[in-house]
Coordinates of C-alpha atoms in Angstrom, one line a residue:
M1 CA 92.9 101.6 66.8
A2 CA 91.3 98.7 68.1
T3 CA 88.5 96.7 66.3
K4 CA 86.4 94.1 67.6
A5 CA 88.3 91.8 65.5
N6 CA 91.3 91.4 67.8
I7 CA 89.1 91.6 70.9
P8 CA 90.2 88.5 72.9
D9 CA 87.9 85.3 73.1
E10 CA 87.2 84.2 76.7
S11 CA 89.8 81.5 76.5
E12 CA 92.4 84.3 76.0
I13 CA 91.3 86.2 79.2
V14 CA 91.7 82.9 81.1
E15 CA 94.9 82.3 79.4
Y16 CA 95.6 86.2 80.9
M17 CA 95.4 84.5 84.7
T18 CA 98.6 82.7 83.9
S19 CA 100.6 84.9 81.3
L20 CA 100.0 87.9 83.5
N21 CA 100.2 86.2 87.1
N22 CA 102.4 87.7 89.7
W23 CA 102.1 85.0 92.3
G24 CA 105.8 84.4 93.9
R25 CA 107.3 87.6 91.9
W26 CA 108.1 89.2 95.2
G27 CA 108.1 86.3 97.2
D28 CA 105.4 83.5 98.3
D29 CA 104.2 85.6 101.1
D30 CA 104.2 89.1 99.5
E31 CA 100.8 91.0 100.1
F32 CA 101.6 94.2 98.5
G33 CA 101.1 92.9 94.8
T34 CA 102.0 95.9 92.4
I35 CA 102.1 98.2 94.9
N36 CA 106.0 96.7 94.9
F37 CA 106.5 98.8 92.1
I38 CA 106.6 102.1 94.0
G39 CA 109.8 102.6 95.8
P40 CA 111.8 105.3 97.2
E41 CA 112.6 106.8 94.1
E42 CA 109.0 106.7 92.8
R43 CA 107.9 108.7 95.5
K44 CA 110.4 111.1 95.4
H45 CA 109.2 111.8 91.8
A46 CA 106.1 112.2 92.5
A47 CA 106.9 114.7 95.2
S48 CA 108.9 116.5 92.8
L49 CA 105.8 116.9 90.5
V50 CA 104.4 119.4 93.0
K51 CA 105.1 122.9 91.4
E52 CA 102.2 124.8 92.6
G53 CA 101.3 123.2 95.8
I54 CA 97.4 123.0 94.3
S55 CA 95.1 119.9 95.6
V56 CA 92.1 118.1 93.8
S57 CA 90.2 115.5 95.5
C58 CA 89.5 112.7 93.2
S59 CA 86.6 111.4 95.4
R60 CA 82.7 111.4 95.1
P61 CA 80.5 112.5 98.4
I62 CA 79.4 110.1 101.0
T63 CA 75.8 110.6 101.2
K64 CA 73.0 108.7 102.5
T65 CA 70.9 109.8 99.3
I66 CA 69.8 106.7 97.6
Y67 CA 70.0 106.8 94.0
A68 CA 69.2 104.9 90.8
D69 CA 72.7 103.0 91.0
T70 CA 72.3 102.9 94.9
V71 CA 72.6 99.2 96.0
S72 CA 73.3 99.6 99.7
Q73 CA 72.3 103.1 101.5
V74 CA 74.8 104.7 103.8
V75 CA 73.6 104.8 107.2
H76 CA 74.2 108.4 108.8
Y77 CA 72.7 109.5 111.7
M78 CA 73.6 112.0 114.8
T79 CA 74.7 110.8 118.0
G80 CA 74.5 114.1 119.3
S81 CA 73.5 117.4 117.9
G82 CA 73.4 121.5 118.3
E83 CA 69.5 121.8 118.7
G84 CA 68.9 121.1 122.4
Y85 CA 71.8 123.9 123.5
S86 CA 70.8 127.8 124.7
I87 CA 72.9 130.3 124.2
Q88 CA 72.3 131.3 127.4
E89 CA 74.3 128.4 128.8
N90 CA 77.6 129.0 129.9
P91 CA 79.7 126.4 127.9
Q92 CA 82.6 127.2 130.4
L93 CA 80.8 125.1 132.5
P94 CA 81.7 121.0 132.7
E95 CA 78.5 120.0 132.6
N96 CA 77.5 121.8 129.7
Q97 CA 80.3 121.1 127.5
Q98 CA 79.0 121.3 124.2
G99 CA 79.6 119.5 120.9
S100 CA 77.8 117.2 118.4
G101 CA 79.0 113.6 116.6
D102 CA 77.8 111.5 114.4
F103 CA 77.7 107.2 112.9
I104 CA 78.4 106.3 109.8
G105 CA 78.1 103.0 108.4
M106 CA 78.6 101.8 104.5
A107 CA 78.7 98.9 102.4
Y108 CA 81.9 100.7 100.3
H109 CA 82.0 97.7 97.6
G110 CA 79.6 98.6 94.7
Y111 CA 79.4 101.4 92.2
N112 CA 78.9 104.5 94.4
I113 CA 81.1 105.4 97.2
T114 CA 84.8 105.8 95.9
H115 CA 87.1 103.0 97.8
I116 CA 90.2 101.1 96.8
D117 CA 89.7 97.5 96.9
S118 CA 92.6 95.1 98.7
L119 CA 94.0 91.5 97.2
S120 CA 91.7 89.8 99.2
H121 CA 88.2 91.5 97.6
I122 CA 88.4 88.7 94.6
F123 CA 89.0 85.0 94.4
W124 CA 89.1 82.7 91.4
N125 CA 88.5 78.9 92.4
G126 CA 88.9 79.4 96.2
Q127 CA 92.2 81.4 95.9
M128 CA 93.3 85.1 96.4
Y129 CA 96.5 86.7 95.5
N130 CA 99.8 84.8 95.9
G131 CA 97.5 81.3 96.2
K132 CA 96.5 82.1 99.5
P133 CA 93.2 80.3 100.4
S134 CA 90.2 82.5 99.9
S135 CA 88.8 80.7 103.3
L136 CA 91.2 83.1 105.3
V137 CA 88.8 85.8 104.7
T138 CA 86.2 84.4 107.6
T139 CA 82.8 85.8 108.4
R140 CA 84.3 86.6 112.0
E141 CA 87.6 88.1 111.6
G142 CA 87.5 89.5 108.0
A143 CA 91.0 89.1 106.0
K144 CA 93.3 87.2 107.8
R145 CA 95.9 87.6 104.8
E146 CA 96.1 90.9 102.3
A147 CA 93.6 92.8 104.1
I148 CA 93.6 96.6 103.6
E149 CA 96.0 97.2 106.8
V150 CA 98.9 96.5 104.3
L151 CA 98.6 99.7 103.1
H152 CA 99.0 101.7 106.4
D153 CA 101.6 104.0 105.7
G154 CA 99.4 104.8 102.1
V155 CA 100.5 104.8 98.7
I156 CA 102.0 107.7 97.0
S157 CA 103.3 107.9 93.3
R158 CA 103.0 109.6 90.3
G159 CA 99.7 109.6 88.8
V160 CA 98.4 109.6 84.9
L161 CA 95.0 110.7 83.7
L162 CA 94.1 109.7 80.4
D163 CA 90.9 111.3 79.4
A164 CA 88.9 108.5 77.1
A165 CA 86.1 110.5 77.0
R166 CA 87.8 113.4 75.6
F167 CA 89.4 111.6 73.3
K168 CA 86.6 110.2 71.7
G169 CA 85.1 113.5 71.5
V170 CA 82.0 112.8 73.9
D171 CA 80.9 114.5 77.2
W172 CA 80.4 110.6 78.7
M173 CA 80.9 107.3 76.9
E174 CA 77.9 105.2 77.7
P175 CA 77.0 101.7 79.1
G176 CA 79.1 99.2 77.3
E177 CA 81.2 101.7 75.6
Y178 CA 85.1 100.3 76.5
V179 CA 88.5 101.7 76.1
T180 CA 90.9 99.3 74.3
P181 CA 94.9 98.7 74.9
D182 CA 95.4 100.8 71.4
E183 CA 93.3 104.0 72.4
L184 CA 95.2 103.8 76.0
E185 CA 98.5 104.3 74.0
E186 CA 97.0 106.5 71.3
I187 CA 95.6 108.9 74.3
S188 CA 99.0 108.7 75.8
R189 CA 100.5 109.7 72.8
Q190 CA 98.1 112.7 71.9
Q191 CA 98.4 113.9 76.0
G192 CA 102.2 113.9 75.7
V193 CA 102.7 111.2 78.6
T194 CA 104.4 108.0 79.2
V195 CA 102.8 105.9 81.4
G196 CA 105.3 103.5 83.5
K197 CA 106.9 101.8 86.4
G198 CA 104.8 102.4 89.6
D199 CA 102.2 104.7 88.2
I200 CA 98.7 105.4 89.6
L201 CA 96.9 105.2 85.9
L202 CA 93.5 107.1 86.1
V203 CA 91.4 106.6 83.2
R204 CA 88.0 108.8 82.7
T205 CA 85.2 107.7 80.8
G206 CA 83.0 110.8 82.1
H207 CA 80.6 108.5 83.9
H208 CA 80.4 110.8 87.2
K209 CA 79.5 114.0 85.0
R210 CA 76.9 111.6 83.5
R211 CA 75.8 111.3 86.9
I212 CA 75.6 114.7 87.8
E213 CA 74.3 116.0 84.7
A214 CA 72.0 113.5 83.2
G215 CA 71.1 111.9 86.4
T216 CA 71.6 108.1 87.7
R217 CA 70.9 104.2 85.7
P218 CA 70.1 101.1 87.3
V219 CA 73.1 98.9 87.8
S220 CA 71.3 97.0 85.6
D221 CA 72.1 99.3 82.5
G222 CA 76.0 98.5 82.7
W223 CA 78.8 101.2 82.7
P224 CA 81.7 101.9 80.6
G225 CA 85.4 100.9 81.2
L226 CA 88.4 99.3 80.3
H227 CA 88.3 96.1 78.0
A228 CA 89.7 92.9 79.8
S229 CA 92.4 93.2 76.6
C230 CA 94.2 96.3 78.5
L231 CA 95.6 93.9 80.9
P232 CA 98.6 92.9 78.9
W233 CA 99.5 96.6 78.5
I234 CA 99.2 97.6 82.1
H235 CA 101.0 94.6 82.9
E236 CA 103.7 95.7 80.5
K237 CA 103.8 99.0 81.8
Q238 CA 104.0 97.9 85.4
V239 CA 101.3 100.0 86.7
A240 CA 101.0 99.8 90.5
V241 CA 97.5 100.5 90.8
I242 CA 94.5 101.6 88.3
G243 CA 91.6 103.7 88.9
G244 CA 88.3 104.8 86.8
D245 CA 85.3 106.7 87.6
T246 CA 83.3 103.4 87.4
V247 CA 84.4 100.0 88.8
S248 CA 87.3 100.0 85.8
D249 CA 85.6 97.0 84.0
V250 CA 83.1 97.8 81.2
V251 CA 79.7 95.9 81.7
P252 CA 78.4 94.2 80.2
S253 CA 81.9 92.4 79.5
G254 CA 81.0 90.7 76.5
Y255 CA 82.1 87.4 78.2
P256 CA 79.6 85.0 79.5
N257 CA 81.6 83.4 82.2
I258 CA 83.9 86.1 83.3
K259 CA 81.7 89.2 84.3
Q260 CA 84.2 91.7 85.6
P261 CA 87.5 90.1 84.0
I262 CA 89.5 93.3 85.5
H263 CA 88.7 92.6 88.5
Q264 CA 88.9 88.7 88.4
V265 CA 92.5 89.1 86.4
A266 CA 94.0 92.0 87.8
I267 CA 93.3 91.3 91.8
P268 CA 93.6 87.6 92.4
H269 CA 96.1 87.0 89.6
M270 CA 98.2 89.9 88.9
G271 CA 97.9 91.4 92.5
L272 CA 96.9 94.9 91.3
W273 CA 95.1 97.0 93.2
L274 CA 92.0 99.1 91.9
L275 CA 90.2 102.1 93.0
D276 CA 86.4 102.4 91.9
N277 CA 83.9 104.8 91.6
L278 CA 86.2 108.1 91.3
N279 CA 85.1 111.4 90.4
L280 CA 87.5 112.6 87.7
E281 CA 86.1 115.7 86.8
E282 CA 87.9 118.4 88.9
I283 CA 90.8 116.5 88.1
A284 CA 90.7 116.4 84.4
N285 CA 89.6 120.4 84.2
A286 CA 92.9 120.8 86.1
C287 CA 95.0 118.7 83.9
L288 CA 93.3 120.1 80.8
E289 CA 93.7 123.7 82.1
R290 CA 97.7 122.9 82.5
K291 CA 97.9 120.9 79.4
R292 CA 100.0 118.4 82.1
W293 CA 98.5 114.9 82.7
E294 CA 100.8 114.3 85.5
F295 CA 100.8 114.8 88.7
M296 CA 101.8 113.3 92.5
F297 CA 98.8 111.0 93.9
T298 CA 98.1 110.2 97.2
V299 CA 95.6 107.2 98.2
A300 CA 95.2 106.9 102.1
P301 CA 92.8 103.7 103.0
L302 CA 91.3 103.6 106.4
R303 CA 93.5 101.0 108.8
V304 CA 90.6 98.7 109.1
Q305 CA 91.8 95.5 110.4
G306 CA 90.5 92.3 108.6
G307 CA 89.2 94.9 106.1
T308 CA 89.0 94.2 102.2
G309 CA 89.0 97.6 101.1
S310 CA 88.5 101.1 102.2
P311 CA 86.5 104.1 101.5
I312 CA 88.8 106.5 100.6
N313 CA 89.6 110.0 99.4
P314 CA 92.4 110.7 97.1
I315 CA 94.3 113.6 96.5
A316 CA 96.0 114.8 93.2
M317 CA 98.7 117.6 93.7
F318 CA 100.3 119.8 91.2

């Protein structure tokens, strides 16, 4: 297992931006990044994992409730309700058409809403993935390159859950606790599953379980997650997407100038897509019950023109 002694220093994390860089790997105009690891064969293999027809959501509920870790409240109000209708009215009359509607608005990037980050979400030195200038994301038009709409056909591949909290023998990991690449390898071995090309890798820290059972904490308290030293392992495995029950990064990161190295290396340099704030409790229980840690996994972002991501309800199928 990795120790503090072999954790890379900040200069080595910066070097990852070169050594793990995927710019030009799939062409200078590529906007898909590591999604290119998922082809027809990977999708067909994922479909072959469906044996029972059982589906499991990996999303948190979207709610306007304010929690200790809420940065921006969801706006949800009704544009029409059922309160004004009478059972005496004849709904067959055109003027008596009955129904309801609502408005929902949110800033989904952050620490509450389950979402996917597009490759236009994070910049480094004024550049996003494939060396495109950050100025292509404008206040007026949003992302003119690498917007979430490039995934309009969805992402379907083999999902793999590595349960770090269970591996460590805890209900949940505490803020600042991290998962190392050696631990990812050992969890894979213990669970009898191998992470490979085109996989959607989910890592459970138990953070959402803690939110439910022990209550939420302010964002300033930090959260558990992957250590940046996991990035070469993820790169070598040719993982297409990573997701966690926090924002993937451990916080505090341990580096004075790189606050979220998973985001800052993975998105603009590796072209690696991230799923944040997943609910991995039900899927963890489903996997444990079956002693099976792989499944078909589907992510269908909203087709938001110019969007730097999207709220999602990812679905695992057994």
